[in-house]
Amino acid sequence: MASKSKATITDVARAAGVSTATAGRVLGGYGYTSEEKKEQVLKAAQHLGYRPNALARGLITGKTRTLGVVAGDIQNPFYASVLRGISNVAEANGFGLLITNSDEAQQKEVHSVELLAQKQVDGLIVTPSDTRKARHLHNLRAMGMPLVLIDRTVAGLQVDRVATDNIAAAEHAVRHLIAAGHRRIGIVAELADEESARLDMFLARAVVGDPIESETLYPSWQRLLGYIRAHRIEGLPVDPRLTLRAGSYSAAAAQSIVPRLMTAPDPPTALFTTDGTMSEGAMRALSELRVSIPQDLSLVCFDDLDWMSFHRPGITTVAQPRLAMGEAAARMLLERIRGEDYPPRTVLMPAELIERGSVSRL
């Protein structure tokens, strides 16, 4: 008898008294086999300790029961929670995961997508690093690869997408500050873009209420739009000098610009940061400046990170449903893999404002 650790389909077929082709159909989960023969094969496989060869099965069926994920930065707590949500759904449905990291660089993203396609994943979940120039993702769609975008969208790419309702969440957070009596509210945002004049034009249009195509905006720009809308709704002017653009996605960049805001002749009484990385940099700068929260400055941060509840006082935050976003993206992808033919869907999930002790009333 073959060793249990090295049993082959041929061994299973011989023990079950069926052909190798029949054993292959049963163990590979494809084609038709009578219930009687299926039971014989499964009993033989269990007795021999047979372990299926996923690669061989994929070559036969064209399916590897594997999902590919391209995350922007797997070290970022946002992606860590999203990946856990994807993993929960994948595991519950018998799928494995192959996870890659783009570091928010499109060249690395293209390489990751090509690598995962070569590994014959059944579908992909991608956080696109560029919302306008993503020919590789358009090509995937044209080839029929099931694809779901998370956190961002790509102009002209008609696929399923899951994201936070960034505009509504930011608007709610800033209106919370306004309700507490604050009239000069600064914002620290990444706002990376190759067009140096884009921020000025964006502010000019948003302040007067011009229609802005917001779906393809990066999250930081969407949150800036929510900040502006809160001011418009409450009848407050927007002071461009209170809008700080980090220009790159790093805590060091945020840390370097906050002192300029806090040492101005008319500094803000409150600050809104647009993601966890910007919040980390802002907090480092405020600590160096010995700014007391909330006595000297009220603070609301987008993204609820662990340290925000441990800090004293606790930091009021906008908590994204990160786990639920990952779970929703995985479920949508599995539906596409199974052949569901819905029109492309966009799921915008509400965020939750968690009030702690970082906002004082004026």
Coordinates of C-alpha atoms in Angstrom, one line a residue:
M1 CA 0.0 0.0 0.0
A2 CA 1.2 3.5 -0.8
S3 CA 2.4 5.7 2.0
K4 CA -0.4 7.9 3.3
S5 CA 1.7 11.0 2.8
K6 CA 2.4 10.2 -0.9
A7 CA -0.8 8.7 -2.1
T8 CA -1.6 9.6 -5.7
I9 CA -4.9 9.8 -7.7
T10 CA -3.9 6.5 -9.3
D11 CA -3.6 4.9 -5.8
V12 CA -7.0 6.3 -4.8
A13 CA -8.6 5.0 -8.1
R14 CA -7.1 1.5 -7.6
A15 CA -8.4 1.4 -3.9
A16 CA -11.8 2.7 -4.9
G17 CA -12.1 0.3 -7.9
V18 CA -12.7 3.2 -10.4
S19 CA -10.8 4.7 -13.3
T20 CA -8.2 7.4 -12.7
A21 CA -10.4 9.8 -14.7
T22 CA -13.3 9.2 -12.3
A23 CA -11.1 9.7 -9.3
G24 CA -9.8 12.9 -10.8
R25 CA -13.3 14.3 -11.4
V26 CA -14.3 13.5 -7.8
L27 CA -11.2 14.8 -6.1
G28 CA -11.0 17.8 -8.4
G29 CA -14.6 18.8 -8.0
Y30 CA -15.5 19.0 -11.7
G31 CA -17.6 17.0 -14.1
Y32 CA -20.3 14.4 -13.2
T33 CA -19.8 11.2 -11.2
S34 CA -22.5 9.0 -9.7
E35 CA -23.1 9.4 -5.9
E36 CA -22.0 5.7 -5.4
K37 CA -18.7 6.2 -7.1
K38 CA -18.1 9.5 -5.5
E39 CA -18.5 7.9 -2.1
Q40 CA -16.1 5.1 -3.0
V41 CA -13.5 7.6 -4.1
L42 CA -13.8 9.8 -1.0
K43 CA -13.6 6.9 1.4
A44 CA -10.5 5.6 -0.4
A45 CA -8.9 9.1 -0.4
Q46 CA -9.5 9.4 3.3
H47 CA -8.2 6.0 4.1
L48 CA -5.0 6.6 2.1
G49 CA -4.5 10.2 3.4
Y50 CA -4.6 11.6 -0.1
R51 CA -3.8 15.3 -0.4
P52 CA -4.9 17.0 -3.6
N53 CA -2.3 18.7 -5.8
A54 CA -3.8 22.2 -6.2
L55 CA -1.6 23.1 -9.1
A56 CA -2.6 20.0 -11.1
R57 CA -6.3 20.6 -10.2
G58 CA -6.0 24.2 -11.5
L59 CA -4.5 23.0 -14.8
I60 CA -7.5 20.8 -15.3
T61 CA -10.3 23.0 -14.1
G62 CA -8.9 26.4 -14.8
K63 CA -9.6 27.3 -11.1
T64 CA -7.1 27.5 -8.3
R65 CA -9.5 28.6 -5.5
T66 CA -7.1 31.4 -4.8
L67 CA -7.8 35.1 -4.5
G68 CA -5.1 37.7 -5.2
V69 CA -4.8 41.0 -3.3
V70 CA -2.7 44.1 -4.1
A71 CA -2.6 46.3 -1.0
G72 CA -1.2 49.8 -0.9
D73 CA 0.8 49.2 2.3
I74 CA 0.3 46.1 4.3
Q75 CA 2.1 47.7 7.3
N76 CA -0.6 50.3 7.5
P77 CA -3.4 49.4 10.0
F78 CA -6.0 50.2 7.5
Y79 CA -4.9 47.5 5.1
A80 CA -4.2 45.1 8.0
S81 CA -7.9 45.2 9.0
V82 CA -9.1 45.1 5.4
L83 CA -6.9 42.0 4.7
R84 CA -8.3 40.3 7.8
G85 CA -11.8 40.9 6.4
I86 CA -10.9 39.4 3.0
S87 CA -9.2 36.5 4.7
N88 CA -12.3 35.7 6.9
V89 CA -14.5 35.4 3.8
A90 CA -12.0 33.6 1.7
E91 CA -11.3 31.0 4.4
A92 CA -15.0 30.4 5.1
N93 CA -15.4 29.6 1.3
G94 CA -12.4 27.4 1.0
F95 CA -10.2 29.9 -0.9
G96 CA -6.6 30.8 -0.2
L97 CA -5.0 34.2 -0.5
L98 CA -1.9 35.6 -2.2
I99 CA -1.1 39.0 -0.9
T100 CA 1.2 41.6 -2.5
N101 CA 2.2 45.1 -1.6
S102 CA 2.5 48.0 -4.0
D103 CA 3.9 50.7 -1.7
E104 CA 1.5 53.1 -3.5
A105 CA 3.8 52.9 -6.5
Q106 CA 2.2 52.0 -9.9
Q107 CA 5.2 50.2 -11.3
K108 CA 5.2 47.8 -8.3
E109 CA 1.4 47.5 -8.6
V110 CA 1.7 46.5 -12.3
H111 CA 4.3 43.9 -11.3
S112 CA 2.1 42.6 -8.5
V113 CA -0.9 42.2 -10.8
E114 CA 1.2 40.4 -13.5
L115 CA 2.7 38.1 -10.8
L116 CA -0.8 37.2 -9.4
A117 CA -2.2 36.6 -12.9
Q118 CA 0.7 34.3 -13.6
K119 CA -0.1 32.4 -10.4
Q120 CA -3.6 31.9 -12.0
V121 CA -5.6 33.4 -9.1
D122 CA -9.3 33.2 -9.7
G123 CA -9.9 36.9 -9.1
L124 CA -8.2 40.1 -7.8
I125 CA -8.9 42.7 -5.1
V126 CA -6.8 45.9 -5.8
T127 CA -6.3 49.2 -4.1
P128 CA -5.2 51.2 -7.2
S129 CA -2.3 53.6 -6.7
D130 CA -3.4 55.8 -9.6
T131 CA -7.1 56.6 -10.2
R132 CA -6.6 57.8 -13.7
K133 CA -3.7 55.9 -15.3
A134 CA -4.4 52.2 -14.8
R135 CA -4.2 50.6 -18.2
H136 CA -3.1 47.3 -16.6
L137 CA -6.4 47.1 -14.7
H138 CA -8.4 47.9 -17.8
N139 CA -6.6 45.1 -19.6
L140 CA -7.4 42.7 -16.8
R141 CA -11.1 43.6 -17.1
A142 CA -11.0 43.1 -20.9
M143 CA -9.4 39.7 -20.4
G144 CA -12.4 38.7 -18.1
M145 CA -10.5 38.5 -14.9
P146 CA -12.9 39.1 -11.9
L147 CA -11.8 42.3 -10.3
V148 CA -12.9 44.3 -7.3
L149 CA -11.4 47.7 -6.3
I150 CA -11.2 48.7 -2.6
D151 CA -10.9 52.2 -1.1
R152 CA -10.5 53.9 -4.6
T153 CA -11.8 53.7 -8.1
V154 CA -10.3 54.1 -11.5
A155 CA -11.8 56.5 -14.1
G156 CA -13.7 54.6 -16.8
L157 CA -13.2 51.1 -15.2
Q158 CA -16.5 49.5 -14.8
V159 CA -16.0 47.0 -12.0
D160 CA -17.2 46.4 -8.4
R161 CA -15.9 48.7 -5.7
V162 CA -16.0 49.0 -1.9
A163 CA -15.0 52.2 -0.1
T164 CA -15.9 54.5 2.8
D165 CA -18.2 57.4 2.2
N166 CA -15.3 59.8 2.8
I167 CA -17.1 63.0 1.9
A168 CA -20.0 62.4 4.3
A169 CA -17.7 61.2 7.1
A170 CA -15.4 64.2 6.8
E171 CA -18.3 66.6 6.7
H172 CA -19.8 65.1 9.8
A173 CA -16.5 65.3 11.7
V174 CA -15.9 68.9 10.8
R175 CA -19.5 69.9 11.6
H176 CA -18.9 68.3 15.0
L177 CA -16.0 70.7 15.6
I178 CA -18.2 73.6 14.3
A179 CA -21.0 72.6 16.7
A180 CA -18.4 72.8 19.6
G181 CA -17.9 76.5 18.7
H182 CA -14.8 76.3 16.5
R183 CA -14.5 78.7 13.6
R184 CA -10.9 78.3 12.6
I185 CA -10.4 74.7 11.7
G186 CA -7.2 73.5 10.1
I187 CA -6.9 70.4 7.9
V188 CA -3.8 68.3 7.3
A189 CA -4.1 66.1 4.2
E190 CA -1.8 64.2 1.9
L191 CA -3.3 65.7 -1.3
A192 CA -0.5 64.3 -3.5
D193 CA -0.8 65.3 -7.1
E194 CA 1.6 66.2 -9.9
E195 CA -0.3 69.4 -10.8
S196 CA 1.0 72.0 -8.4
A197 CA -1.9 74.4 -9.0
R198 CA -4.6 71.8 -8.6
L199 CA -5.2 72.5 -4.9
D200 CA -5.9 76.2 -5.5
M201 CA -8.3 75.4 -8.4
F202 CA -10.0 72.7 -6.3
L203 CA -10.5 75.0 -3.4
A204 CA -11.9 77.8 -5.6
R205 CA -14.5 75.5 -7.2
A206 CA -15.5 73.7 -4.0
V207 CA -15.9 76.8 -1.9
V208 CA -18.5 78.3 -4.4
G209 CA -20.2 74.9 -4.7
D210 CA -19.3 74.1 -8.3
P211 CA -20.1 70.4 -9.2
I212 CA -17.0 68.3 -8.8
E213 CA -16.6 64.7 -10.0
S214 CA -15.7 63.1 -6.7
E215 CA -15.8 59.4 -7.4
T216 CA -12.3 59.2 -8.9
L217 CA -10.7 61.5 -6.3
Y218 CA -8.2 60.1 -3.9
P219 CA -9.5 59.6 -0.4
S220 CA -7.6 62.7 0.9
W221 CA -9.2 64.9 -1.7
Q222 CA -12.6 63.5 -0.9
R223 CA -12.1 64.3 2.8
L224 CA -11.0 67.8 1.9
L225 CA -14.2 68.1 -0.1
G226 CA -16.2 67.0 3.0
Y227 CA -14.3 69.6 5.1
I228 CA -15.3 72.3 2.6
R229 CA -18.9 71.2 2.4
A230 CA -19.2 71.4 6.2
H231 CA -18.1 75.0 6.1
R232 CA -20.5 75.8 3.3
I233 CA -23.4 74.1 5.1
E234 CA -22.6 76.0 8.3
G235 CA -22.1 79.3 6.5
L236 CA -18.5 79.6 7.4
P237 CA -15.7 80.9 5.1
V238 CA -12.9 78.6 4.2
D239 CA -9.4 80.1 4.8
P240 CA -7.0 78.5 2.4
R241 CA -4.2 79.2 4.8
L242 CA -5.7 76.6 7.1
T243 CA -5.4 73.9 4.4
L244 CA -2.0 72.1 4.8
R245 CA -0.9 69.8 2.0
A246 CA 1.7 67.2 3.0
G247 CA 2.3 66.3 -0.7
S248 CA 3.4 62.8 0.1
Y249 CA 2.0 59.9 2.1
S250 CA 4.3 60.0 5.1
A251 CA 4.1 60.9 8.8
A252 CA 7.4 62.9 8.4
A253 CA 5.8 65.1 5.7
A254 CA 2.8 65.9 7.9
Q255 CA 5.1 66.6 10.9
S256 CA 7.1 69.1 8.9
I257 CA 4.1 71.3 7.9
V258 CA 2.1 71.5 11.1
P259 CA 4.5 74.0 12.9
R260 CA 3.8 76.5 10.1
L261 CA 0.1 76.3 10.9
M262 CA 0.5 76.5 14.6
T263 CA 2.9 79.4 14.7
A264 CA 0.9 81.6 12.3
P265 CA -0.4 84.9 13.7
D266 CA -4.0 83.6 13.8
P267 CA -3.6 79.8 14.4
P268 CA -6.6 77.4 14.3
T269 CA -8.5 76.4 17.4
A270 CA -9.1 72.9 16.0
L271 CA -7.4 70.5 13.6
F272 CA -8.8 67.8 11.3
T273 CA -6.3 65.1 10.0
T274 CA -7.4 63.1 7.0
D275 CA -5.9 59.6 7.8
G276 CA -3.8 57.7 10.3
T277 CA -0.4 58.6 8.8
M278 CA -1.2 62.3 8.8
S279 CA -2.5 62.0 12.3
E280 CA 0.7 60.4 13.5
G281 CA 2.9 63.2 11.9
A282 CA 0.6 65.9 13.3
M283 CA 0.8 64.5 16.8
R284 CA 4.6 64.3 16.7
A285 CA 4.7 68.0 15.7
L286 CA 2.1 69.1 18.3
S287 CA 4.1 67.2 21.0
E288 CA 7.3 69.0 20.0
L289 CA 5.5 72.3 20.1
R290 CA 4.1 71.4 23.5
V291 CA 0.5 72.1 22.3
S292 CA -1.9 70.8 24.9
I293 CA -5.0 68.8 23.6
P294 CA -7.7 69.9 23.9
Q295 CA -6.8 73.0 26.0
D296 CA -4.8 74.7 23.3
L297 CA -6.1 72.8 20.3
S298 CA -9.0 70.5 19.6
L299 CA -8.4 67.5 17.4
V300 CA -10.4 65.1 15.2
C301 CA -8.6 62.4 13.3
F302 CA -9.7 60.2 10.3
D303 CA -9.0 56.5 11.0
D304 CA -9.3 55.0 14.5
L305 CA -5.8 53.6 15.4
D306 CA -5.0 51.8 18.7
W307 CA -3.0 54.6 20.2
M308 CA -5.9 57.1 19.9
S309 CA -7.8 55.3 22.6
F310 CA -4.7 54.9 24.8
H311 CA -3.7 58.5 24.5
R312 CA -4.8 60.8 27.3
P313 CA -7.1 62.4 26.6
G314 CA -8.5 60.0 24.1
I315 CA -8.6 61.2 20.5
T316 CA -11.9 61.7 18.8
T317 CA -11.8 59.8 15.5
V318 CA -13.6 58.8 12.4
A319 CA -13.6 55.0 12.4
Q320 CA -13.8 53.4 9.0
P321 CA -15.5 49.9 8.8
R322 CA -12.2 48.4 7.6
L323 CA -13.0 44.8 8.4
A324 CA -16.5 45.0 6.8
M325 CA -14.9 46.6 3.7
G326 CA -12.6 43.7 3.3
E327 CA -15.4 41.2 3.8
A328 CA -17.7 43.0 1.4
A329 CA -15.0 43.1 -1.3
A330 CA -14.3 39.4 -0.9
R331 CA -17.9 38.4 -1.1
M332 CA -18.4 40.5 -4.3
L333 CA -15.3 38.9 -5.9
L334 CA -16.5 35.4 -5.1
E335 CA -19.9 36.2 -6.7
R336 CA -18.1 37.3 -9.8
I337 CA -15.9 34.1 -9.8
R338 CA -19.1 32.0 -9.6
G339 CA -20.4 33.8 -12.7
E340 CA -22.8 36.3 -11.3
D341 CA -23.5 38.9 -14.0
Y342 CA -24.8 42.0 -12.1
P343 CA -24.0 45.5 -13.4
P344 CA -20.9 46.9 -11.7
R345 CA -21.7 47.8 -8.1
T346 CA -20.3 50.5 -5.8
V347 CA -20.7 50.0 -2.0
L348 CA -20.0 53.1 0.1
M349 CA -19.9 52.3 3.7
P350 CA -20.7 54.8 6.5
A351 CA -18.0 55.7 9.0
E352 CA -18.5 56.2 12.7
L353 CA -17.5 59.3 14.7
I354 CA -16.1 58.1 18.0
E355 CA -16.1 60.9 20.6
R356 CA -13.4 60.8 23.2
G357 CA -11.7 63.7 24.9
S358 CA -9.8 65.7 22.3
V359 CA -12.5 68.3 21.4
S360 CA -13.3 71.2 23.8
R361 CA -16.2 73.6 23.5
L362 CA -15.5 77.3 22.9

